[in-house]
Structure formats: C-alpha cells, structure tokens
Tab-separated table of C-alpha atoms and ligand atoms in Angstrom:
chain	number	residue	atom	x	y	z
A	1	MET	CA	2.787	-13.670	-1.190
A	2	PHE	CA	2.262	-10.800	1.209
A	3	SER	CA	0.791	-9.870	4.551
A	4	ALA	CA	-1.314	-6.782	5.283
A	5	CYS	CA	-1.955	-5.227	8.680
A	6	LEU	CA	-2.810	-2.019	10.488
A	7	ILE	CA	0.267	-0.164	11.737
A	8	ASN	CA	-1.430	0.943	14.965
A	9	ASP	CA	-4.338	-0.235	17.073
A	10	PRO	CA	-7.758	0.983	15.805
A	11	PHE	CA	-7.647	4.013	18.132
A	12	GLY	CA	-4.206	5.045	16.859
A	13	ASP	CA	-3.266	6.848	13.657
A	14	PRO	CA	-4.563	5.099	10.536
A	15	GLY	CA	-2.279	3.176	8.202
A	16	VAL	CA	-1.843	-0.199	6.569
A	17	TYR	CA	1.475	-1.921	5.862
A	18	ILE	CA	1.656	-4.503	3.097
A	19	GLU	CA	4.804	-6.593	3.163
A	20	PHE	CA	5.861	-8.890	0.374
A	21	LYS	CA	7.317	-12.102	1.708
A	22	TYR	CA	10.489	-13.256	-0.034
A	23	ARG	CA	11.081	-9.795	-1.520
A	24	ARG	CA	12.689	-6.824	0.188
A	25	SER	CA	9.680	-4.692	-0.514
A	26	ALA	CA	6.652	-3.217	1.228
A	27	LEU	CA	3.917	-0.623	0.708
A	28	LEU	CA	2.294	1.768	3.113
A	29	PHE	CA	-1.139	3.366	3.008
A	30	ASP	CA	-1.031	6.633	4.978
A	31	LEU	CA	1.853	7.985	6.961
A	32	GLY	CA	0.545	8.862	10.432
A	33	ASP	CA	2.413	7.976	13.616
A	34	ILE	CA	4.867	5.219	12.616
A	35	HIS	CA	7.062	5.199	15.735
A	36	ARG	CA	5.832	1.792	16.752
A	37	MET	CA	7.027	0.252	13.505
A	38	ASN	CA	10.348	-1.542	13.426
A	39	PRO	CA	12.859	0.551	11.379
A	40	ARG	CA	13.728	-2.574	9.407
A	41	LYS	CA	10.126	-2.629	8.203
A	42	LEU	CA	10.277	1.046	7.269
A	43	LEU	CA	13.428	0.479	5.223
A	44	LYS	CA	11.575	-2.006	3.033
A	45	ILE	CA	8.970	0.521	1.892
A	46	SER	CA	9.028	1.305	-1.817
A	47	HIS	CA	5.646	3.052	-2.215
A	48	ILE	CA	3.496	5.187	0.104
A	49	PHE	CA	-0.073	6.155	-0.736
A	50	ILE	CA	-1.449	9.062	1.292
A	51	SER	CA	-5.214	9.571	1.520
A	52	HIS	CA	-4.993	13.247	2.550
A	53	THR	CA	-2.703	15.358	4.666
A	54	HIS	CA	-4.624	15.819	7.891
A	55	MET	CA	-1.996	15.427	10.599
A	56	ASP	CA	-2.985	11.921	11.665
A	57	HIS	CA	-2.248	10.721	8.118
A	58	PHE	CA	1.026	12.522	7.419
A	59	ILE	CA	2.904	13.261	10.640
A	60	GLY	CA	5.153	10.213	10.123
A	61	PHE	CA	6.920	11.847	7.177
A	62	ASP	CA	9.753	13.265	9.313
A	63	HIS	CA	10.385	9.982	11.078
A	64	LEU	CA	10.524	8.119	7.791
A	65	LEU	CA	12.920	10.706	6.355
A	66	ARG	CA	15.214	10.308	9.339
A	67	VAL	CA	15.258	6.516	9.179
A	68	CYS	CA	15.945	6.458	5.427
A	69	LEU	CA	18.468	9.294	5.217
A	70	GLY	CA	21.923	8.212	4.058
A	71	ARG	CA	20.621	4.944	2.654
A	72	ASP	CA	20.349	3.847	-0.927
A	73	ILE	CA	16.557	3.911	-0.942
A	74	HIS	CA	14.062	5.339	-3.397
A	75	ILE	CA	10.477	5.817	-2.281
A	76	SER	CA	7.507	6.744	-4.457
A	77	LEU	CA	4.885	8.805	-2.650
A	78	PHE	CA	1.393	9.604	-3.876
A	79	GLY	CA	-0.863	12.259	-2.405
A	80	PRO	CA	-3.701	14.732	-3.037
A	81	PRO	CA	-3.693	18.216	-4.632
A	82	GLY	CA	-1.134	20.498	-2.951
A	83	PHE	CA	1.031	17.526	-1.957
A	84	HIS	CA	4.286	18.781	-3.545
A	85	GLN	CA	4.126	22.029	-1.628
A	86	GLN	CA	3.456	20.169	1.607
A	87	VAL	CA	6.387	17.769	1.085
A	88	GLU	CA	8.611	20.758	0.264
A	89	ASN	CA	7.436	22.632	3.349
A	90	LYS	CA	8.413	19.674	5.518
A	91	ILE	CA	11.814	19.270	3.855
A	92	SER	CA	12.575	22.990	4.053
A	93	ALA	CA	12.158	22.953	7.821
A	94	TYR	CA	15.670	21.417	8.069
A	95	THR	CA	19.192	22.436	7.046
A	96	TRP	CA	20.794	20.251	4.368
A	97	ASN	CA	24.322	21.658	3.981
A	98	LEU	CA	26.310	18.427	4.443
A	99	VAL	CA	24.317	15.943	2.444
A	100	GLU	CA	26.293	16.242	-0.799
A	101	ASN	CA	29.011	14.151	0.852
A	102	TYR	CA	26.732	11.183	1.486
A	103	THR	CA	27.714	8.047	-0.398
A	104	ASN	CA	24.142	6.902	-0.832
A	105	ASP	CA	21.506	8.999	-2.504
A	106	PHE	CA	18.178	8.615	-0.759
A	107	ALA	CA	15.421	9.889	-3.091
A	108	LEU	CA	11.706	10.622	-3.029
A	109	HIS	CA	9.615	10.472	-6.192
A	110	VAL	CA	6.441	12.330	-5.386
A	111	THR	CA	3.272	12.190	-7.466
A	112	GLU	CA	0.620	14.804	-6.783
A	113	LEU	CA	-2.776	13.578	-7.879
A	114	HIS	CA	-5.599	15.659	-9.277
A	115	PRO	CA	-8.916	14.252	-10.508
A	116	ASP	CA	-7.748	14.553	-14.115
A	117	ARG	CA	-3.941	14.543	-13.996
A	118	LYS	CA	-0.826	13.554	-12.086
A	119	LEU	CA	2.316	15.625	-11.625
A	120	VAL	CA	5.690	14.261	-10.601
A	121	ARG	CA	8.608	15.845	-8.721
A	122	HIS	CA	11.831	14.174	-7.613
A	123	TYR	CA	13.827	15.032	-4.503
A	124	HIS	CA	17.348	13.692	-4.052
A	125	CYS	CA	19.176	13.872	-0.745
A	126	ARG	CA	22.552	14.692	-2.341
A	127	THR	CA	21.122	17.792	-3.995
A	128	ALA	CA	19.583	18.923	-0.711
A	129	PHE	CA	16.156	17.707	-1.874
A	130	ARG	CA	15.847	20.559	-4.397
A	131	PRO	CA	12.772	19.706	-6.471
A	132	GLU	CA	13.317	18.353	-9.982
A	133	ILE	CA	10.059	19.074	-11.710
A	134	GLU	CA	8.739	16.884	-14.498
A	135	LYS	CA	7.152	19.391	-16.846
A	136	GLU	CA	4.651	17.115	-18.551
A	137	ALA	CA	1.574	16.200	-16.543
A	138	GLU	CA	0.177	12.746	-17.200
A	139	GLU	CA	-3.492	11.967	-17.423
A	140	PHE	CA	-4.877	10.354	-14.242
A	141	ASP	CA	-7.368	7.574	-14.881
A	142	GLY	CA	-7.047	5.873	-11.496
A	143	ALA	CA	-3.958	3.776	-12.293
A	144	LEU	CA	-0.942	4.611	-10.108
A	145	VAL	CA	1.389	1.644	-10.161
A	146	ALA	CA	1.340	-1.274	-12.546
A	147	GLY	CA	4.252	-3.447	-11.531
A	148	ASN	CA	5.239	-7.005	-12.247
A	149	TYR	CA	3.623	-8.429	-9.180
A	150	PHE	CA	1.048	-5.852	-8.071
A	151	SER	CA	-0.887	-2.799	-9.174
A	152	VAL	CA	-2.487	0.071	-7.248
A	153	LYS	CA	-5.421	2.273	-8.192
A	154	GLY	CA	-6.591	5.486	-6.532
A	155	GLU	CA	-10.038	7.074	-6.327
A	156	PHE	CA	-10.992	10.565	-5.181
A	157	LEU	CA	-13.599	10.748	-2.402
A	158	ASP	CA	-15.166	13.594	-0.455
A	159	HIS	CA	-13.887	14.438	3.065
A	160	LYS	CA	-14.806	18.111	2.648
A	161	ILE	CA	-11.410	18.103	0.964
A	162	PRO	CA	-10.333	15.598	-1.705
A	163	CYS	CA	-9.340	12.335	-0.022
A	164	LEU	CA	-7.978	9.297	-1.834
A	165	ALA	CA	-9.007	5.691	-1.327
A	166	TYR	CA	-6.817	2.954	-2.776
A	167	ARG	CA	-7.085	-0.533	-4.186
A	168	PHE	CA	-4.102	-2.874	-4.206
A	169	GLU	CA	-4.238	-5.834	-6.502
A	170	GLU	CA	-1.780	-8.676	-6.453
A	171	LYS	CA	-1.000	-10.289	-9.787
A	172	SER	CA	-1.770	-13.991	-10.083
A	173	ARG	CA	-0.205	-15.914	-7.265
A	174	ILE	CA	2.377	-18.452	-8.272
A	175	ASN	CA	2.798	-21.282	-5.804
A	176	ILE	CA	5.614	-23.737	-6.021
A	177	LYS	CA	4.774	-27.392	-5.509
A	178	LYS	CA	7.498	-28.467	-3.105
A	179	ASN	CA	6.807	-32.176	-3.669
A	180	ALA	CA	7.235	-31.807	-7.411
A	181	LEU	CA	10.528	-29.999	-6.847
A	182	GLU	CA	11.758	-32.863	-4.706
A	183	GLU	CA	10.633	-35.476	-7.211
A	184	MET	CA	12.556	-33.700	-9.952
A	185	GLY	CA	15.591	-33.330	-7.701
A	186	LEU	CA	15.457	-29.529	-7.907
A	187	PRO	CA	16.608	-27.311	-5.037
A	188	VAL	CA	14.666	-24.509	-3.329
A	189	GLY	CA	16.473	-21.217	-3.934
A	190	ALA	CA	16.676	-17.778	-5.502
A	191	TRP	CA	16.063	-19.189	-8.990
A	192	LEU	CA	12.394	-19.639	-8.031
A	193	ILE	CA	11.984	-15.847	-7.831
A	194	GLU	CA	13.257	-15.510	-11.398
A	195	LEU	CA	10.931	-18.308	-12.459
A	196	LYS	CA	7.933	-16.487	-10.923
A	197	ASP	CA	8.930	-13.147	-12.469
A	198	ARG	CA	9.237	-14.724	-15.929
A	199	ILE	CA	5.808	-16.352	-15.645
A	200	LEU	CA	4.226	-13.049	-14.532
A	201	ASN	CA	5.997	-11.338	-17.410
A	202	GLY	CA	4.433	-13.796	-19.859
A	203	ASP	CA	7.823	-14.935	-21.205
A	204	PRO	CA	7.699	-17.694	-23.870
A	205	ASP	CA	7.696	-21.347	-22.822
A	206	ASP	CA	11.065	-22.077	-24.436
A	207	THR	CA	12.848	-19.495	-22.215
A	208	PRO	CA	15.742	-21.323	-20.540
A	209	ILE	CA	15.660	-21.166	-16.748
A	210	ARG	CA	18.950	-21.611	-14.939
A	211	ILE	CA	18.599	-23.662	-11.787
A	212	TRP	CA	21.561	-23.578	-9.522
A	213	ARG	CA	22.608	-24.378	-6.043
A	214	LYS	CA	25.689	-23.842	-3.972
A	215	ASP	CA	26.430	-26.964	-2.068
A	216	MET	CA	29.161	-27.233	0.569
A	217	ALA	CA	30.141	-30.697	-0.608
A	218	LEU	CA	29.417	-30.460	-4.340
A	219	GLY	CA	30.268	-26.811	-5.122
A	220	VAL	CA	27.985	-24.976	-7.559
A	221	GLY	CA	25.586	-27.220	-9.478
A	222	GLU	CA	23.579	-25.988	-12.458
A	223	ARG	CA	20.727	-27.212	-14.663
A	224	ILE	CA	18.817	-25.520	-17.461
A	225	ILE	CA	15.130	-26.369	-17.953
A	226	PRO	CA	12.680	-24.582	-20.307
A	227	LEU	CA	10.109	-22.331	-18.637
A	228	GLY	CA	7.150	-24.256	-20.111
A	229	GLU	CA	8.295	-27.545	-18.597
A	230	LEU	CA	8.695	-25.988	-15.135
A	231	LYS	CA	5.301	-24.250	-15.390
A	232	GLU	CA	3.692	-27.586	-16.085
A	233	ALA	CA	5.495	-29.582	-13.415
A	234	VAL	CA	6.230	-27.412	-10.353
A	235	VAL	CA	3.890	-24.421	-10.452
A	236	LYS	CA	0.301	-23.795	-9.398
A	237	ILE	CA	-1.211	-20.452	-10.425
A	238	THR	CA	-4.034	-18.934	-8.344
A	239	PRO	CA	-5.680	-15.492	-8.718
A	240	GLY	CA	-4.063	-12.693	-6.684
A	241	GLN	CA	-5.625	-11.002	-3.649
A	242	LYS	CA	-7.310	-7.598	-3.685
A	243	ILE	CA	-7.120	-5.132	-0.809
A	244	ALA	CA	-8.954	-1.829	-0.512
A	245	TYR	CA	-8.131	1.027	1.880
A	246	VAL	CA	-10.866	3.570	2.629
A	247	THR	CA	-10.663	6.262	5.287
A	248	ASP	CA	-11.940	9.728	6.173
A	249	VAL	CA	-15.051	10.014	4.045
A	250	ILE	CA	-18.567	11.273	4.516
A	251	TYR	CA	-21.433	8.848	3.897
A	252	SER	CA	-22.897	10.243	0.690
A	253	GLU	CA	-24.400	8.648	-2.365
A	254	GLU	CA	-21.434	9.503	-4.537
A	255	ASN	CA	-18.813	8.337	-2.018
A	256	SER	CA	-20.764	5.111	-1.445
A	257	ARG	CA	-20.949	4.336	-5.146
A	258	LYS	CA	-17.229	4.950	-5.612
A	259	ILE	CA	-16.259	2.922	-2.511
A	260	VAL	CA	-18.396	-0.035	-3.543
A	261	GLU	CA	-16.834	0.009	-6.991
A	262	LEU	CA	-13.275	0.370	-5.711
A	263	ALA	CA	-13.629	-2.346	-3.075
A	264	ASP	CA	-15.654	-4.663	-5.305
A	265	ALA	CA	-15.016	-8.315	-4.383
A	266	SER	CA	-11.960	-7.368	-2.328
A	267	ASP	CA	-10.439	-10.090	-0.183
A	268	LEU	CA	-9.774	-7.541	2.519
A	269	LEU	CA	-11.325	-4.122	3.010
A	270	PHE	CA	-9.690	-1.770	5.499
A	271	ILE	CA	-12.375	0.805	6.267
A	272	GLU	CA	-12.719	3.538	8.875
A	273	ALA	CA	-15.470	3.227	11.480
A	274	THR	CA	-14.969	6.414	13.437
A	275	PHE	CA	-18.320	6.777	15.210
A	276	LEU	CA	-21.197	4.671	16.445
A	277	HIS	CA	-24.350	5.189	14.427
A	278	GLU	CA	-26.076	6.875	17.369
A	279	ASP	CA	-23.539	9.659	16.692
A	280	ALA	CA	-24.282	9.731	12.956
A	281	GLU	CA	-24.857	13.471	13.010
A	282	LYS	CA	-21.419	14.098	14.467
A	283	ALA	CA	-19.912	11.702	11.909
A	284	ALA	CA	-21.516	13.663	9.082
A	285	GLN	CA	-20.329	16.990	10.525
A	286	LYS	CA	-16.770	15.657	10.669
A	287	TYR	CA	-17.010	13.942	7.277
A	288	HIS	CA	-16.434	10.454	8.702
A	289	LEU	CA	-18.271	7.109	8.545
A	290	THR	CA	-20.140	5.379	11.313
A	291	ALA	CA	-19.459	1.704	12.023
A	292	LEU	CA	-22.851	0.782	10.611
A	293	GLN	CA	-22.149	2.665	7.393
A	294	ALA	CA	-18.730	1.001	7.093
A	295	GLY	CA	-20.286	-2.453	7.539
A	296	MET	CA	-22.962	-1.708	4.959
A	297	LEU	CA	-20.428	-0.501	2.427
A	298	ALA	CA	-18.308	-3.627	2.979
A	299	ARG	CA	-21.428	-5.763	2.453
A	300	ARG	CA	-22.437	-3.902	-0.705
A	301	ALA	CA	-18.904	-4.263	-2.073
A	302	LYS	CA	-19.058	-8.013	-1.362
A	303	ALA	CA	-15.770	-7.799	0.486
A	304	LYS	CA	-14.697	-11.133	1.946
A	305	ARG	CA	-13.252	-9.624	5.078
A	306	MET	CA	-13.417	-6.210	6.726
A	307	VAL	CA	-10.904	-4.602	9.087
A	308	LEU	CA	-12.010	-1.495	10.994
A	309	PHE	CA	-9.864	1.389	12.217
A	310	HIS	CA	-9.762	5.134	12.996
A	311	PHE	CA	-12.000	4.766	16.071
A	312	SER	CA	-12.776	8.068	17.758
A	313	PRO	CA	-11.089	8.376	21.185
A	314	LYS	CA	-14.522	8.958	22.726
A	315	TYR	CA	-15.105	5.177	22.550
A	316	LYS	CA	-11.800	4.256	24.252
A	317	GLY	CA	-12.376	1.031	26.140
A	318	ALA	CA	-15.505	0.298	24.097
A	319	GLY	CA	-14.021	-0.512	20.691
A	320	ASN	CA	-16.021	-3.742	20.702
A	321	LEU	CA	-19.230	-1.680	20.276
A	322	LEU	CA	-17.923	-0.272	17.006
A	323	VAL	CA	-16.849	-3.718	15.824
A	324	ASP	CA	-20.198	-5.295	16.791
A	325	GLU	CA	-22.209	-2.617	15.035
A	326	ALA	CA	-20.151	-2.844	11.842
A	327	MET	CA	-20.201	-6.652	11.848
A	328	ARG	CA	-23.974	-6.753	12.219
A	329	ALA	CA	-24.325	-4.457	9.219
A	330	PHE	CA	-21.736	-6.505	7.292
A	331	ASN	CA	-23.694	-9.692	7.984
A	332	GLY	CA	-26.989	-8.066	6.957
A	333	GLN	CA	-28.496	-8.108	10.479
A	334	ILE	CA	-29.071	-4.347	10.534
A	335	LEU	CA	-29.835	-2.057	7.672
A	336	LEU	CA	-29.743	1.670	7.154
A	337	ILE	CA	-32.985	3.029	5.809
B	1	ZN	ZN1	-8.136	10.953	9.927
B	2	ZN	ZN1	-9.148	13.583	7.831
C-alpha cells in the first residue's frame, strides 16, 4: 500500500513522492525545491530518480544532504549522463573535515545512466564523500530497481538533452481480511509484514509463520501456522498499481511512442503540461509539452488517471485552463491533427 502525490503545487518545482504505508520507506521522482516537505518525510526516502539536472529538478540536493547528514541512512540516486560529476561538484562545495567522527554513516549510492549502460559510485559521509568507483559498468535495459515489493524502470527521452521518464510498478497487493483474522483469533501486528514479504517472495506453503502478540495481561503469546493455510484463509491478492512520471520532453514521434509504451495502462500518470496549445511553438522551442499533447499521450497510453504539473508561470492564476485543455484531450473531446 502506498500513496503518491506531487511535492509542490503544479506551478512549483516538479516532483512526486511515493510513500509506502506501514513501511519506513519512500521514493522520490526529481529533486527540485523540497523545502515544503516535512523532514520526517525526507528521512524515509530510500530511492531518488532524477529526470535531468536542470535546476528545477535538482536544486533540492543540498537540502536533502543537510537533513540526512549524521543519520544512518542510505539513499540510492539515479540520474542522466554526467550525473556523478554533478553530484561530486555539489558535494565538493562544502568542507568535510569533521565527519569521520560521526557515529552514523550517511551514504549515497549513485547510478549514472546511459542509454546502454549504468555506472555506480558510492559516497560515504565518514570518508568525506570521496567517491568509491565501481569499475564494472552494467548493461542498462531499462530496469533500475527490482525489489520485493516494487520495481522501477527508466526510459530515455529527448529534452534537447537526455531526460529520463520513469515507471514505478507495485508488486501484487496483499490485503489482509480483518474479519478472517478475528474469526481465527489472530492478532493484527508486525507478523503480517513478514507474512506479506514471504508471499511476495514465493516461499513454499509449508513455511512456518510465527504469530505473536505482546499482551499486557497475558504476556507474549505465540502460534505457528503454515504459510499456505494463512494464504488461503486471511489473504486477498490483487494486482499492484503502476505509476508513470514524465516531464520535460518535446512532443515528437519518438518521444510519444516511448511515453505511450512506458505509461501503458498505468493507474496514475504524472505528466507535465507546461504550455497551452495556443503556445505550441514556444513549447516546442523549449522542449516541453502542451496540455493538449499531455492529455493525448495519457489517452493513448490508456492511463486510468492523469495528474498534471510543471505549469509555466505565465499562466499563474489560470491553471484551470491547462487542466481543462488536457482533460478534454484525455477524454477524446479534442484531437491533434
Ligand atoms: Zn523542468
Ligand atoms: Zn528541463
């Protein structure tokens, strides 16, 4: 279970925060101005996916560094060609002579993506963020993270520079039937997280699951039930949600094809709608989409829902025009010829 939302209003810096409920974990797409985010939310972030390093997508790096410094946190960052150098440039703007004494070792694991390969460097606070370079490049086929409960893919698009769009995919959703738990006399508790992880892992049905509860009156109670029995009785499995994040792209045939493929049947498509279509020429000059183009792409991708952002400041106070135009295209009421 997770929630996904924009980190700023549609006129602010782009970015989407995905927060997993019941887990101390979150993801971020783009790292623009994040001052409005609660630091507690920032401290949950485990992965950050950067589309490109124009300022409005990367200026939040320093703030994040400051919030996380001195904490036992590891963050994986992904970004476009040249990303390592840019991270190192930011880090080298500060003096790091006292950090070896820190008890916790904040670390960044940074993957620089190229159309055909990915390169990884590690930066640890206690060694003054000196880069540890992984020599072997890995082939890049779109896959970035393939975890137990979600995966993320990246796709290169054209913004006059390489710009990455991303697709987040939740693994099957495992819902617990509360009534069934009650009927079996089983408590709600941390053991349910282990149960879900084991199901997602595909563990065998005879795996023993330890169910325990700490009760003020009764002390610690424990029961062991095989995984298969619990799967049958207390669990309902539904397909996971898919979210796509697309920003800063020109409307071209190649970009459109890639966006439609990446966002195919997404439950939620976050897509930029920077200009009104009457300003299509300006949009093309600046390598951005118009609201109409965004709506059409969402329609072609058969996205269930579309969220618009990255509105140009020239429409301040008239954001509804961008939304209306995109929605009409999304619903098939207007078409681009
Ligand atoms: Zn931008
Ligand atoms: Zn840009």
